[in-house]
């Protein structure tokens, strides 16, 4: 078996390098290699000096991590700390902790690490003397952009801009991206309502007291289970975990159900179609009440949705669901805002997850952060306010992150990493299906696209215990929702890494018997 | 005159280097050098290779900046762009644009540049190979801190922590810092209201629908003219410019007047005392209605205030005003939140502006960003939520910014930059007073502490025209409020730079006659 996997991995690697291995061809390999009983010998990795495999020297968490955590607790909450990291020693798909434990990382800094640890392209960008001026002071990009700001934007964001979204706004993080996209939607909605005229004196005056008409009762429609960040605006659109929301005042914005599909999809076609129709009907009803009949307090200026509800538990919907959603938004004068903070950056096998939907036209606004290193959003031209300073911040992003984004995108193209992700994802998903078949009470609901995959465990407690156990076995991973394990590896995650991951998971599942 | 100023500058510089020049001693120099009629010959600057003075090759804005702006307008709003910058050529107090114009910079990237352009200490930190791992990947600091995270915190934020504020939270920017401080105040307030118990099941359940009791009607009391950022929560506490607020939904949070003092202070003691009493009475009334009698919708969980209202127009209040405010907050169970995003970092001559107030105990929360490069807040231990993930974000700051903060703080101590700022500020203020006396219809209301200074012009239009004219004469500057010019130089701004600035201003004022 090891030999099969090894051969498969080598063949894949050789072909990936030439760009000749199609997903279909690779599936044939996968068919033959479902049974994972031992780690394949590692082919020489394409990542220079990458470690051959995970290796644990202590248990998880290691004694030094525990000691450092106790010390840190003097000045910060450490309830979310997993372990302390030796970032200089981490490399490629492997993260090394302060106890010398080396984990295969399928969580990658909450899905924010694009091409692994200490990737040579990023190291080169950060040590290139010609970038030193950009590293040594942080410009106010909105006031005083560097000379090459436009080429820097065009060479990075311009190369991945959704068709029709010519507007590019850089910001600080995902929450900041979403809040500013909301603001752009509000300004656009009110400008439309005024027939394109600027705000009136009464608008300006009342806004200074947080009252209407200047501070209008507008809302963003969001979905149960969605996550759009933790600032006060986007937290009102977040409904993934109550602990994130409780005790914080919220805008009374409408919330619709998001489909809860049953797996395997092929077995539940009718049920899933009906579930999506139910959710769409709910959205349509909310929009009618808020925007058409105006029987509710607020008007919906935008609908915000994740392509895959990530923090909420990796819930998917079909392309036709999203196409219908876009149409509903357009019919009711609301912006269609796609939050690609976690899904963007290639891990679904396309750079943007919404590329899987075959939309007739681009979303109105697409927000991003995480793997792109810079937060921000793309927008259609209509979402540019007429006046300056309305979407503004001291820094408006950070050119250092643009240098990293440039290194990421260049590497992604040169190394065919989207194709690698599709191939590795097919292989990983096939392996997980096999584990689900072998461990039916333990693990199930295998779902995902590219390497953006999740599985469910039986209960929240068994999922939580599984995460600890997987770390003890050398797999750095993270959950989402109540009982899901999510896979968020970097784009350099290859079939050999997926095989290692599957072996660790198989080992842990076997123990639960 | 030039000789006097030159001697003064040299003496100052020599003595600053030894730490022996007291503000009092320097004032004696300043007395003798009020009349500014020509630029002093520049002493050799302590900043290596700093330019001797501003020098304009084209008018402002230069033709290349105009051309680049037109191109950038294809993809971004450029309404706030001043000019395009050659950051590699900028040095110390001088910013160089793409047309080769070299400006003396008293605005310093909206007050966010701590020790000038390309400071050797920051350049050294950014090119130190041992920092390369921190530059090459961005950790999730809340989940996976680097091994030296605690010493990194202690060596930087720990060294400037307000006494009693042992809690240090790093975040992304000033708005993010304020919103998270608000969240910490809300959680603290509700926890107090529950007698320390965790949220109930009903709290958790209702919060998922944005409704009470889980999403409580809590508010942050803020001040007319205040600025706390542009995200949806902090924008509800911002009341500086209507254009920043209009069309965006807001929380209906209470707003109190902030003192509008008259200058010179010595001539208006009674009026100013009465003005502060009026504002405090308004705050007391709001707190009574919201928190004691509960006749309003919301309870006030916190009061947020800037030590000097910056964006609003550089409005000051006396130390006793802030002490009374702190007491009012405490009396009504509200957190006292001091927003030091712009005032923090040394430009008032103390590291924190609130150090000028002689508070009996530290503020409950102190927020920061800008000059510190990282956003974040300090807090008293009671403001740490019991549970993890309640104050959280993927990145929770950025270690690269901590490296820059470390270089800044080390330089500040080694070069006695707080003392330099106090001395330069005294000199600059004295020079501005003299200009105000000579140009009474043009410029007035000289106010400030350290180099954190402002003057008013006669009208908004004359202020706006003055900013353009000053840039044409080689002074990069910015306004605030309706008709103020604000001084926000870096901490390396020395008397010779202040003299150059005063000469340019004098030139421009003379032209207006």
Short mmCIF file of N, CA and C in Angstrom, two decimals, chain A residues 71 73 75-77 80-85 87 98 109-110 112 117-118 122 126 132 134-140 142-147 149-150 153 167-168 179 183 186 194 204 207-210 214 216 218 224 230-232 236 239 242 245-247 249 251 369-370 373 384-390 392 394-395 398 401 404, chain B residues 71 73 75-77 80-85 87 98 109-110 112 117-118 122 126 134-140 142-147 149-150 153 167-168 179 183 186 190 194 204 207-210 214 216 218 224 230-232 236 239 242 245-247 249 251 369-370 373 384-390 392 394-395 398 401 404:
data_model
loop_
_atom_site.label_atom_id
_atom_site.label_comp_id
_atom_site.label_asym_id
_atom_site.label_seq_id
_atom_site.Cartn_x
_atom_site.Cartn_y
_atom_site.Cartn_z
N UNK A 71 3.08 32.14 32.02
CA UNK A 71 3.70 33.47 32.15
C UNK A 71 2.91 34.53 31.38
N UNK A 73 -0.11 34.64 30.75
CA UNK A 73 -1.41 34.92 31.39
C UNK A 73 -1.34 36.10 32.36
N UNK A 75 -0.39 39.00 31.51
CA UNK A 75 -0.72 40.24 30.78
C UNK A 75 -1.79 40.07 29.72
N UNK A 76 -2.13 38.84 29.37
CA UNK A 76 -3.12 38.62 28.31
C UNK A 76 -3.95 37.39 28.61
N UNK A 77 -5.15 37.37 28.05
CA UNK A 77 -5.97 36.16 28.09
C UNK A 77 -5.28 35.10 27.25
N UNK A 80 -7.22 31.07 24.31
CA UNK A 80 -7.24 30.60 22.94
C UNK A 80 -5.87 30.11 22.47
N UNK A 81 -4.87 30.19 23.36
CA UNK A 81 -3.51 29.79 22.94
C UNK A 81 -3.43 28.27 22.80
N UNK A 82 -2.92 27.82 21.66
CA UNK A 82 -2.76 26.38 21.43
C UNK A 82 -1.35 25.93 21.83
N UNK A 83 -0.36 26.59 21.27
CA UNK A 83 1.01 26.37 21.71
C UNK A 83 1.86 27.54 21.24
N UNK A 84 3.09 27.61 21.73
CA UNK A 84 4.02 28.66 21.31
C UNK A 84 4.89 28.10 20.19
N UNK A 85 5.21 28.97 19.26
CA UNK A 85 5.77 28.51 17.99
C UNK A 85 7.20 29.00 17.79
N UNK A 87 8.88 30.07 14.95
CA UNK A 87 8.58 30.40 13.55
C UNK A 87 9.80 30.27 12.65
N UNK A 98 7.74 25.28 20.49
CA UNK A 98 8.92 25.60 21.32
C UNK A 98 9.45 24.38 22.05
N UNK A 109 -2.69 28.86 10.54
CA UNK A 109 -2.97 30.18 11.10
C UNK A 109 -4.40 30.62 10.73
N UNK A 110 -5.35 29.79 11.11
CA UNK A 110 -6.76 30.04 10.80
C UNK A 110 -6.91 30.40 9.32
N UNK A 112 -4.92 31.44 7.12
CA UNK A 112 -4.37 32.71 6.62
C UNK A 112 -2.95 32.59 6.06
N UNK A 117 5.20 27.94 5.65
CA UNK A 117 6.10 28.71 6.51
C UNK A 117 7.42 28.97 5.81
N UNK A 118 7.91 30.19 5.97
CA UNK A 118 9.21 30.60 5.43
C UNK A 118 9.38 30.22 3.96
N UNK A 122 8.62 34.52 -0.25
CA UNK A 122 8.27 35.57 0.70
C UNK A 122 9.50 36.02 1.48
N UNK A 126 10.95 39.85 1.64
CA UNK A 126 11.16 40.56 2.90
C UNK A 126 12.62 40.92 3.14
N UNK A 132 13.13 47.81 1.40
CA UNK A 132 13.39 48.24 2.77
C UNK A 132 12.65 49.53 3.14
N UNK A 134 9.76 50.45 2.12
CA UNK A 134 8.35 50.14 2.40
C UNK A 134 8.20 49.42 3.74
N UNK A 135 9.25 48.74 4.15
CA UNK A 135 9.21 48.07 5.45
C UNK A 135 9.45 49.04 6.60
N UNK A 136 10.12 50.14 6.33
CA UNK A 136 10.61 50.99 7.41
C UNK A 136 9.69 52.14 7.79
N UNK A 137 8.64 52.38 7.00
CA UNK A 137 7.63 53.35 7.43
C UNK A 137 6.32 52.99 6.79
N UNK A 138 5.28 53.26 7.52
CA UNK A 138 3.97 52.85 7.05
C UNK A 138 3.24 54.06 6.50
N UNK A 139 3.01 54.09 5.19
CA UNK A 139 2.38 55.27 4.61
C UNK A 139 0.88 55.32 4.91
N UNK A 140 0.33 56.51 4.89
CA UNK A 140 -1.12 56.68 4.82
C UNK A 140 -1.47 56.54 3.35
N UNK A 142 -4.09 56.39 1.66
CA UNK A 142 -5.15 57.22 1.10
C UNK A 142 -4.71 58.66 0.86
N UNK A 143 -3.73 59.13 1.61
CA UNK A 143 -3.23 60.49 1.48
C UNK A 143 -1.93 60.56 0.68
N UNK A 144 -1.02 59.64 0.96
CA UNK A 144 0.35 59.77 0.48
C UNK A 144 0.86 58.43 -0.06
N UNK A 145 0.27 57.97 -1.15
CA UNK A 145 0.68 56.67 -1.68
C UNK A 145 2.11 56.70 -2.21
N UNK A 146 2.78 55.55 -2.17
CA UNK A 146 4.11 55.49 -2.78
C UNK A 146 3.99 55.61 -4.30
N UNK A 147 5.11 55.96 -4.92
CA UNK A 147 5.12 56.21 -6.36
C UNK A 147 4.54 55.03 -7.15
N UNK A 149 2.32 52.77 -6.31
CA UNK A 149 1.12 52.19 -5.71
C UNK A 149 0.19 51.58 -6.76
N UNK A 150 -0.03 52.26 -7.86
CA UNK A 150 -0.93 51.71 -8.88
C UNK A 150 -0.38 50.42 -9.48
N UNK A 153 -0.86 47.70 -7.00
CA UNK A 153 -2.25 47.23 -6.96
C UNK A 153 -2.57 46.38 -8.19
N UNK A 167 -13.00 48.41 -8.81
CA UNK A 167 -12.66 49.21 -7.63
C UNK A 167 -11.93 48.32 -6.63
N UNK A 168 -10.76 48.79 -6.15
CA UNK A 168 -9.95 48.00 -5.21
C UNK A 168 -9.65 48.85 -3.99
N UNK A 179 -16.77 45.57 7.30
CA UNK A 179 -17.45 46.79 7.78
C UNK A 179 -17.38 47.89 6.73
N UNK A 183 -20.31 49.76 4.70
CA UNK A 183 -20.42 51.22 4.57
C UNK A 183 -20.59 51.62 3.11
N UNK A 186 -24.11 50.97 2.19
CA UNK A 186 -25.05 51.95 2.76
C UNK A 186 -25.02 53.26 1.97
N UNK A 194 -31.70 58.79 -3.08
CA UNK A 194 -31.78 60.24 -3.32
C UNK A 194 -31.71 60.58 -4.81
N UNK A 204 -26.88 65.74 6.98
CA UNK A 204 -25.60 65.99 7.66
C UNK A 204 -25.82 66.33 9.13
N UNK A 207 -27.01 63.39 11.33
CA UNK A 207 -26.02 62.31 11.48
C UNK A 207 -25.08 62.59 12.65
N UNK A 208 -24.85 63.86 12.94
CA UNK A 208 -23.94 64.20 14.04
C UNK A 208 -24.52 63.81 15.39
N UNK A 209 -25.85 63.53 15.43
CA UNK A 209 -26.50 63.10 16.67
C UNK A 209 -26.94 61.64 16.58
N UNK A 210 -26.42 60.91 15.60
CA UNK A 210 -26.77 59.48 15.43
C UNK A 210 -28.26 59.27 15.19
N UNK A 214 -30.08 61.38 8.77
CA UNK A 214 -28.65 61.25 8.43
C UNK A 214 -28.05 59.92 8.83
N UNK A 216 -29.44 56.62 8.91
CA UNK A 216 -30.67 55.95 8.49
C UNK A 216 -30.79 54.55 9.08
N UNK A 218 -30.83 51.52 8.10
CA UNK A 218 -30.50 50.56 7.04
C UNK A 218 -29.94 49.30 7.69
N UNK A 224 -28.05 32.85 9.48
CA UNK A 224 -27.75 32.05 10.67
C UNK A 224 -26.54 31.18 10.37
N UNK A 230 -15.92 40.47 14.12
CA UNK A 230 -16.26 40.69 15.51
C UNK A 230 -16.32 42.16 15.89
N UNK A 231 -16.25 43.05 14.91
CA UNK A 231 -16.45 44.47 15.23
C UNK A 231 -17.95 44.72 15.32
N UNK A 232 -18.36 45.88 15.81
CA UNK A 232 -19.76 46.01 16.19
C UNK A 232 -20.74 45.94 15.02
N UNK A 236 -22.97 42.17 14.12
CA UNK A 236 -24.43 42.11 13.98
C UNK A 236 -24.83 41.21 12.81
N UNK A 239 -23.42 35.12 13.13
CA UNK A 239 -24.33 34.28 13.92
C UNK A 239 -23.76 32.88 14.00
N UNK A 242 -22.61 31.98 19.93
CA UNK A 242 -23.20 32.96 20.82
C UNK A 242 -22.15 33.64 21.71
N UNK A 245 -20.96 36.90 20.55
CA UNK A 245 -21.94 37.98 20.41
C UNK A 245 -22.50 38.47 21.74
N UNK A 246 -22.58 37.58 22.70
CA UNK A 246 -23.32 37.89 23.92
C UNK A 246 -22.70 39.07 24.67
N UNK A 247 -23.54 39.91 25.23
CA UNK A 247 -23.17 41.09 26.02
C UNK A 247 -22.80 42.31 25.17
N UNK A 249 -23.84 45.09 22.35
CA UNK A 249 -25.01 45.63 21.66
C UNK A 249 -24.94 45.32 20.16
N UNK A 251 -26.93 45.80 16.12
CA UNK A 251 -27.96 46.36 15.26
C UNK A 251 -29.03 45.29 15.05
N UNK A 369 -9.23 38.93 2.92
CA UNK A 369 -8.19 39.15 3.93
C UNK A 369 -7.40 37.84 4.03
N UNK A 370 -7.03 37.43 5.22
CA UNK A 370 -6.37 36.14 5.50
C UNK A 370 -5.23 35.84 4.53
N UNK A 373 -3.13 38.41 3.00
CA UNK A 373 -2.32 39.18 3.94
C UNK A 373 -2.87 40.59 4.17
N UNK A 384 -18.20 53.28 -5.50
CA UNK A 384 -17.23 54.30 -5.09
C UNK A 384 -18.02 55.56 -4.69
N UNK A 385 -17.90 56.00 -3.43
CA UNK A 385 -18.61 57.22 -3.04
C UNK A 385 -18.11 58.41 -3.85
N UNK A 386 -19.00 59.39 -4.04
CA UNK A 386 -18.60 60.56 -4.81
C UNK A 386 -17.51 61.36 -4.08
N UNK A 387 -17.59 61.40 -2.75
CA UNK A 387 -16.69 62.25 -1.98
C UNK A 387 -15.52 61.43 -1.40
N UNK A 388 -14.38 62.09 -1.23
CA UNK A 388 -13.25 61.47 -0.58
C UNK A 388 -13.49 61.32 0.91
N UNK A 389 -12.67 60.54 1.58
CA UNK A 389 -12.67 60.39 3.04
C UNK A 389 -13.88 59.65 3.61
N UNK A 390 -14.80 59.15 2.74
CA UNK A 390 -15.97 58.46 3.29
C UNK A 390 -15.63 57.00 3.60
N UNK A 392 -12.37 55.47 4.61
CA UNK A 392 -11.03 55.98 4.91
C UNK A 392 -10.57 55.47 6.27
N UNK A 394 -6.53 55.79 8.69
CA UNK A 394 -5.18 56.35 8.66
C UNK A 394 -4.30 55.62 7.67
N UNK A 395 -4.30 54.30 7.73
CA UNK A 395 -3.33 53.54 6.93
C UNK A 395 -3.88 52.98 5.63
N UNK A 398 -1.49 48.20 4.09
CA UNK A 398 -0.07 48.18 4.44
C UNK A 398 0.71 47.65 3.23
N UNK A 401 2.26 44.14 3.23
CA UNK A 401 1.40 42.99 2.95
C UNK A 401 1.20 42.82 1.43
N UNK A 404 4.04 40.83 0.16
CA UNK A 404 3.84 39.41 0.45
C UNK A 404 2.80 38.81 -0.48
N UNK B 71 -4.14 58.42 -13.02
CA UNK B 71 -4.09 56.98 -13.32
C UNK B 71 -4.71 56.16 -12.20
N UNK B 73 -6.94 56.92 -10.22
CA UNK B 73 -8.40 57.11 -10.14
C UNK B 73 -9.16 56.05 -10.93
N UNK B 75 -8.88 52.94 -10.40
CA UNK B 75 -9.18 51.81 -9.51
C UNK B 75 -9.51 52.22 -8.08
N UNK B 76 -9.24 53.46 -7.71
CA UNK B 76 -9.48 53.89 -6.33
C UNK B 76 -9.95 55.34 -6.30
N UNK B 77 -10.66 55.68 -5.24
CA UNK B 77 -10.98 57.08 -4.98
C UNK B 77 -9.68 57.81 -4.65
N UNK B 80 -8.67 62.00 -1.48
CA UNK B 80 -7.88 62.35 -0.30
C UNK B 80 -6.37 62.35 -0.58
N UNK B 81 -5.98 62.02 -1.82
CA UNK B 81 -4.55 61.95 -2.13
C UNK B 81 -3.95 63.35 -2.16
N UNK B 82 -2.85 63.55 -1.45
CA UNK B 82 -2.16 64.84 -1.43
C UNK B 82 -1.05 64.86 -2.48
N UNK B 83 -0.18 63.90 -2.41
CA UNK B 83 0.82 63.71 -3.46
C UNK B 83 1.38 62.30 -3.36
N UNK B 84 2.14 61.90 -4.36
CA UNK B 84 2.78 60.59 -4.36
C UNK B 84 4.21 60.75 -3.83
N UNK B 85 4.63 59.74 -3.09
CA UNK B 85 5.84 59.91 -2.28
C UNK B 85 6.96 58.99 -2.74
N UNK B 87 9.37 57.22 -0.96
CA UNK B 87 9.68 56.89 0.44
C UNK B 87 11.15 56.56 0.65
N UNK B 98 7.28 62.55 -5.64
CA UNK B 98 7.77 61.96 -6.90
C UNK B 98 8.25 63.02 -7.89
N UNK B 109 2.27 61.60 8.30
CA UNK B 109 1.36 60.48 8.04
C UNK B 109 0.22 60.45 9.07
N UNK B 110 -0.48 61.58 9.12
CA UNK B 110 -1.59 61.74 10.08
C UNK B 110 -1.12 61.33 11.48
N UNK B 112 1.24 59.53 12.55
CA UNK B 112 1.55 58.13 12.83
C UNK B 112 3.02 57.76 12.64
N UNK B 117 11.38 59.60 8.78
CA UNK B 117 11.48 58.67 7.65
C UNK B 117 12.82 57.95 7.66
N UNK B 118 12.76 56.68 7.40
CA UNK B 118 13.97 55.85 7.29
C UNK B 118 14.92 56.03 8.47
N UNK B 122 14.95 51.86 12.88
CA UNK B 122 13.88 51.04 12.29
C UNK B 122 14.39 50.28 11.07
N UNK B 126 14.33 46.24 10.55
CA UNK B 126 13.68 45.61 9.40
C UNK B 126 14.67 44.83 8.53
N UNK B 134 9.85 36.60 11.53
CA UNK B 134 8.65 37.35 11.92
C UNK B 134 8.11 38.18 10.76
N UNK B 135 9.00 38.55 9.85
CA UNK B 135 8.56 39.30 8.68
C UNK B 135 7.91 38.39 7.63
N UNK B 136 8.26 37.12 7.65
CA UNK B 136 7.89 36.25 6.52
C UNK B 136 6.59 35.48 6.72
N UNK B 137 6.02 35.50 7.92
CA UNK B 137 4.69 34.93 8.10
C UNK B 137 4.02 35.63 9.26
N UNK B 138 2.74 35.76 9.11
CA UNK B 138 1.99 36.51 10.12
C UNK B 138 1.28 35.53 11.05
N UNK B 139 1.70 35.47 12.30
CA UNK B 139 1.08 34.50 13.21
C UNK B 139 -0.31 34.96 13.66
N UNK B 140 -1.14 34.00 14.03
CA UNK B 140 -2.34 34.27 14.79
C UNK B 140 -1.89 34.39 16.25
N UNK B 142 -3.20 35.23 18.96
CA UNK B 142 -4.06 34.72 20.02
C UNK B 142 -4.04 33.20 20.14
N UNK B 143 -3.72 32.51 19.05
CA UNK B 143 -3.66 31.05 19.04
C UNK B 143 -2.24 30.52 19.13
N UNK B 144 -1.35 31.13 18.36
CA UNK B 144 -0.02 30.55 18.15
C UNK B 144 1.06 31.61 18.27
N UNK B 145 1.23 32.15 19.48
CA UNK B 145 2.22 33.22 19.64
C UNK B 145 3.64 32.71 19.44
N UNK B 146 4.53 33.59 18.98
CA UNK B 146 5.93 33.18 18.90
C UNK B 146 6.52 32.98 20.30
N UNK B 147 7.63 32.26 20.35
CA UNK B 147 8.24 31.91 21.63
C UNK B 147 8.50 33.15 22.48
N UNK B 149 6.98 36.05 22.62
CA UNK B 149 5.88 37.01 22.60
C UNK B 149 5.79 37.79 23.92
N UNK B 150 5.92 37.11 25.04
CA UNK B 150 5.83 37.83 26.32
C UNK B 150 6.97 38.84 26.49
N UNK B 153 6.23 41.76 24.32
CA UNK B 153 5.22 42.63 24.91
C UNK B 153 5.80 43.44 26.07
N UNK B 167 -3.15 44.70 31.71
CA UNK B 167 -3.68 43.94 30.57
C UNK B 167 -3.27 44.62 29.27
N UNK B 168 -2.66 43.86 28.35
CA UNK B 168 -2.21 44.43 27.08
C UNK B 168 -2.79 43.62 25.94
N UNK B 179 -12.99 49.83 19.12
CA UNK B 179 -14.15 48.93 19.12
C UNK B 179 -13.95 47.78 20.10
N UNK B 183 -15.99 46.75 23.42
CA UNK B 183 -16.48 45.40 23.69
C UNK B 183 -16.06 44.94 25.09
N UNK B 186 -18.31 46.59 27.50
CA UNK B 186 -19.66 45.99 27.51
C UNK B 186 -19.66 44.68 28.29
N UNK B 190 -21.82 44.08 31.74
CA UNK B 190 -22.84 43.04 31.88
C UNK B 190 -22.44 42.00 32.94
N UNK B 194 -24.51 41.10 36.32
CA UNK B 194 -24.91 39.73 36.69
C UNK B 194 -24.26 39.26 37.97
N UNK B 204 -27.43 33.83 25.78
CA UNK B 204 -26.77 33.25 24.60
C UNK B 204 -27.74 33.12 23.44
N UNK B 207 -28.86 36.46 21.83
CA UNK B 207 -27.77 37.18 21.15
C UNK B 207 -27.63 36.72 19.70
N UNK B 208 -27.99 35.45 19.44
CA UNK B 208 -27.85 34.94 18.07
C UNK B 208 -28.85 35.60 17.12
N UNK B 209 -29.88 36.26 17.72
CA UNK B 209 -30.86 36.98 16.89
C UNK B 209 -30.74 38.50 17.05
N UNK B 210 -29.63 38.94 17.61
CA UNK B 210 -29.40 40.39 17.80
C UNK B 210 -30.44 41.03 18.71
N UNK B 214 -29.55 39.09 25.36
CA UNK B 214 -28.18 38.74 24.99
C UNK B 214 -27.46 39.85 24.24
N UNK B 216 -27.63 43.41 24.55
CA UNK B 216 -28.24 44.39 25.46
C UNK B 216 -28.18 45.81 24.89
N UNK B 218 -26.83 48.61 25.52
CA UNK B 218 -25.75 49.33 26.21
C UNK B 218 -25.20 50.39 25.26
N UNK B 224 -19.40 65.57 21.50
CA UNK B 224 -19.46 66.31 20.25
C UNK B 224 -18.05 66.74 19.87
N UNK B 230 -13.93 54.95 12.33
CA UNK B 230 -14.94 54.96 11.29
C UNK B 230 -15.61 53.61 11.11
N UNK B 231 -15.38 52.67 12.00
CA UNK B 231 -16.12 51.42 11.93
C UNK B 231 -17.48 51.65 12.58
N UNK B 232 -18.42 50.71 12.42
CA UNK B 232 -19.79 51.05 12.75
C UNK B 232 -20.02 51.33 14.24
N UNK B 236 -20.28 55.52 15.79
CA UNK B 236 -21.40 56.02 16.60
C UNK B 236 -20.90 56.91 17.75
N UNK B 239 -18.00 62.24 16.31
CA UNK B 239 -18.87 63.39 15.96
C UNK B 239 -18.00 64.55 15.52
N UNK B 242 -19.57 65.54 9.70
CA UNK B 242 -20.80 64.86 9.27
C UNK B 242 -20.55 63.97 8.06
N UNK B 245 -20.04 60.43 8.78
CA UNK B 245 -21.11 59.69 9.44
C UNK B 245 -22.35 59.49 8.58
N UNK B 246 -22.59 60.44 7.70
CA UNK B 246 -23.88 60.47 7.01
C UNK B 246 -24.08 59.21 6.15
N UNK B 247 -25.30 58.73 6.10
CA UNK B 247 -25.75 57.56 5.33
C UNK B 247 -25.42 56.23 6.01
N UNK B 249 -25.79 53.69 9.20
CA UNK B 249 -26.59 53.48 10.41
C UNK B 249 -25.73 53.63 11.66
N UNK B 251 -25.62 53.46 16.19
CA UNK B 251 -26.24 53.18 17.48
C UNK B 251 -26.68 54.52 18.08
N UNK B 369 -2.66 53.46 18.88
CA UNK B 369 -2.33 53.00 17.52
C UNK B 369 -1.33 54.00 16.93
N UNK B 370 -1.46 54.37 15.70
CA UNK B 370 -0.65 55.41 15.03
C UNK B 370 0.85 55.28 15.34
N UNK B 373 2.50 52.07 15.87
CA UNK B 373 2.49 51.16 14.73
C UNK B 373 1.49 50.01 14.90
N UNK B 384 -10.51 41.95 31.66
CA UNK B 384 -10.22 40.72 30.92
C UNK B 384 -11.45 39.81 31.03
N UNK B 385 -12.08 39.46 29.91
CA UNK B 385 -13.24 38.55 29.99
C UNK B 385 -12.81 37.20 30.57
N UNK B 386 -13.75 36.54 31.22
CA UNK B 386 -13.41 35.24 31.82
C UNK B 386 -13.11 34.20 30.73
N UNK B 387 -13.81 34.30 29.59
CA UNK B 387 -13.69 33.28 28.56
C UNK B 387 -12.75 33.74 27.43
N UNK B 388 -12.10 32.76 26.80
CA UNK B 388 -11.26 33.06 25.64
C UNK B 388 -12.13 33.38 24.43
N UNK B 389 -11.54 33.94 23.41
CA UNK B 389 -12.18 34.19 22.11
C UNK B 389 -13.22 35.31 22.12
N UNK B 390 -13.42 36.00 23.29
CA UNK B 390 -14.42 37.07 23.29
C UNK B 390 -13.84 38.36 22.74
N UNK B 392 -11.15 38.89 20.17
CA UNK B 392 -10.34 38.02 19.33
C UNK B 392 -10.43 38.47 17.88
N UNK B 394 -8.36 37.10 13.88
CA UNK B 394 -7.40 36.14 13.31
C UNK B 394 -5.96 36.49 13.71
N UNK B 395 -5.59 37.75 13.54
CA UNK B 395 -4.19 38.10 13.72
C UNK B 395 -3.86 38.71 15.08
N UNK B 398 0.33 42.36 14.94
CA UNK B 398 1.34 41.98 13.95
C UNK B 398 2.71 42.15 14.60
N UNK B 401 5.08 44.99 13.59
CA UNK B 401 4.86 46.31 14.15
C UNK B 401 5.46 46.41 15.56
N UNK B 404 9.02 47.32 15.19
CA UNK B 404 9.16 48.75 14.90
C UNK B 404 8.92 49.57 16.17
#
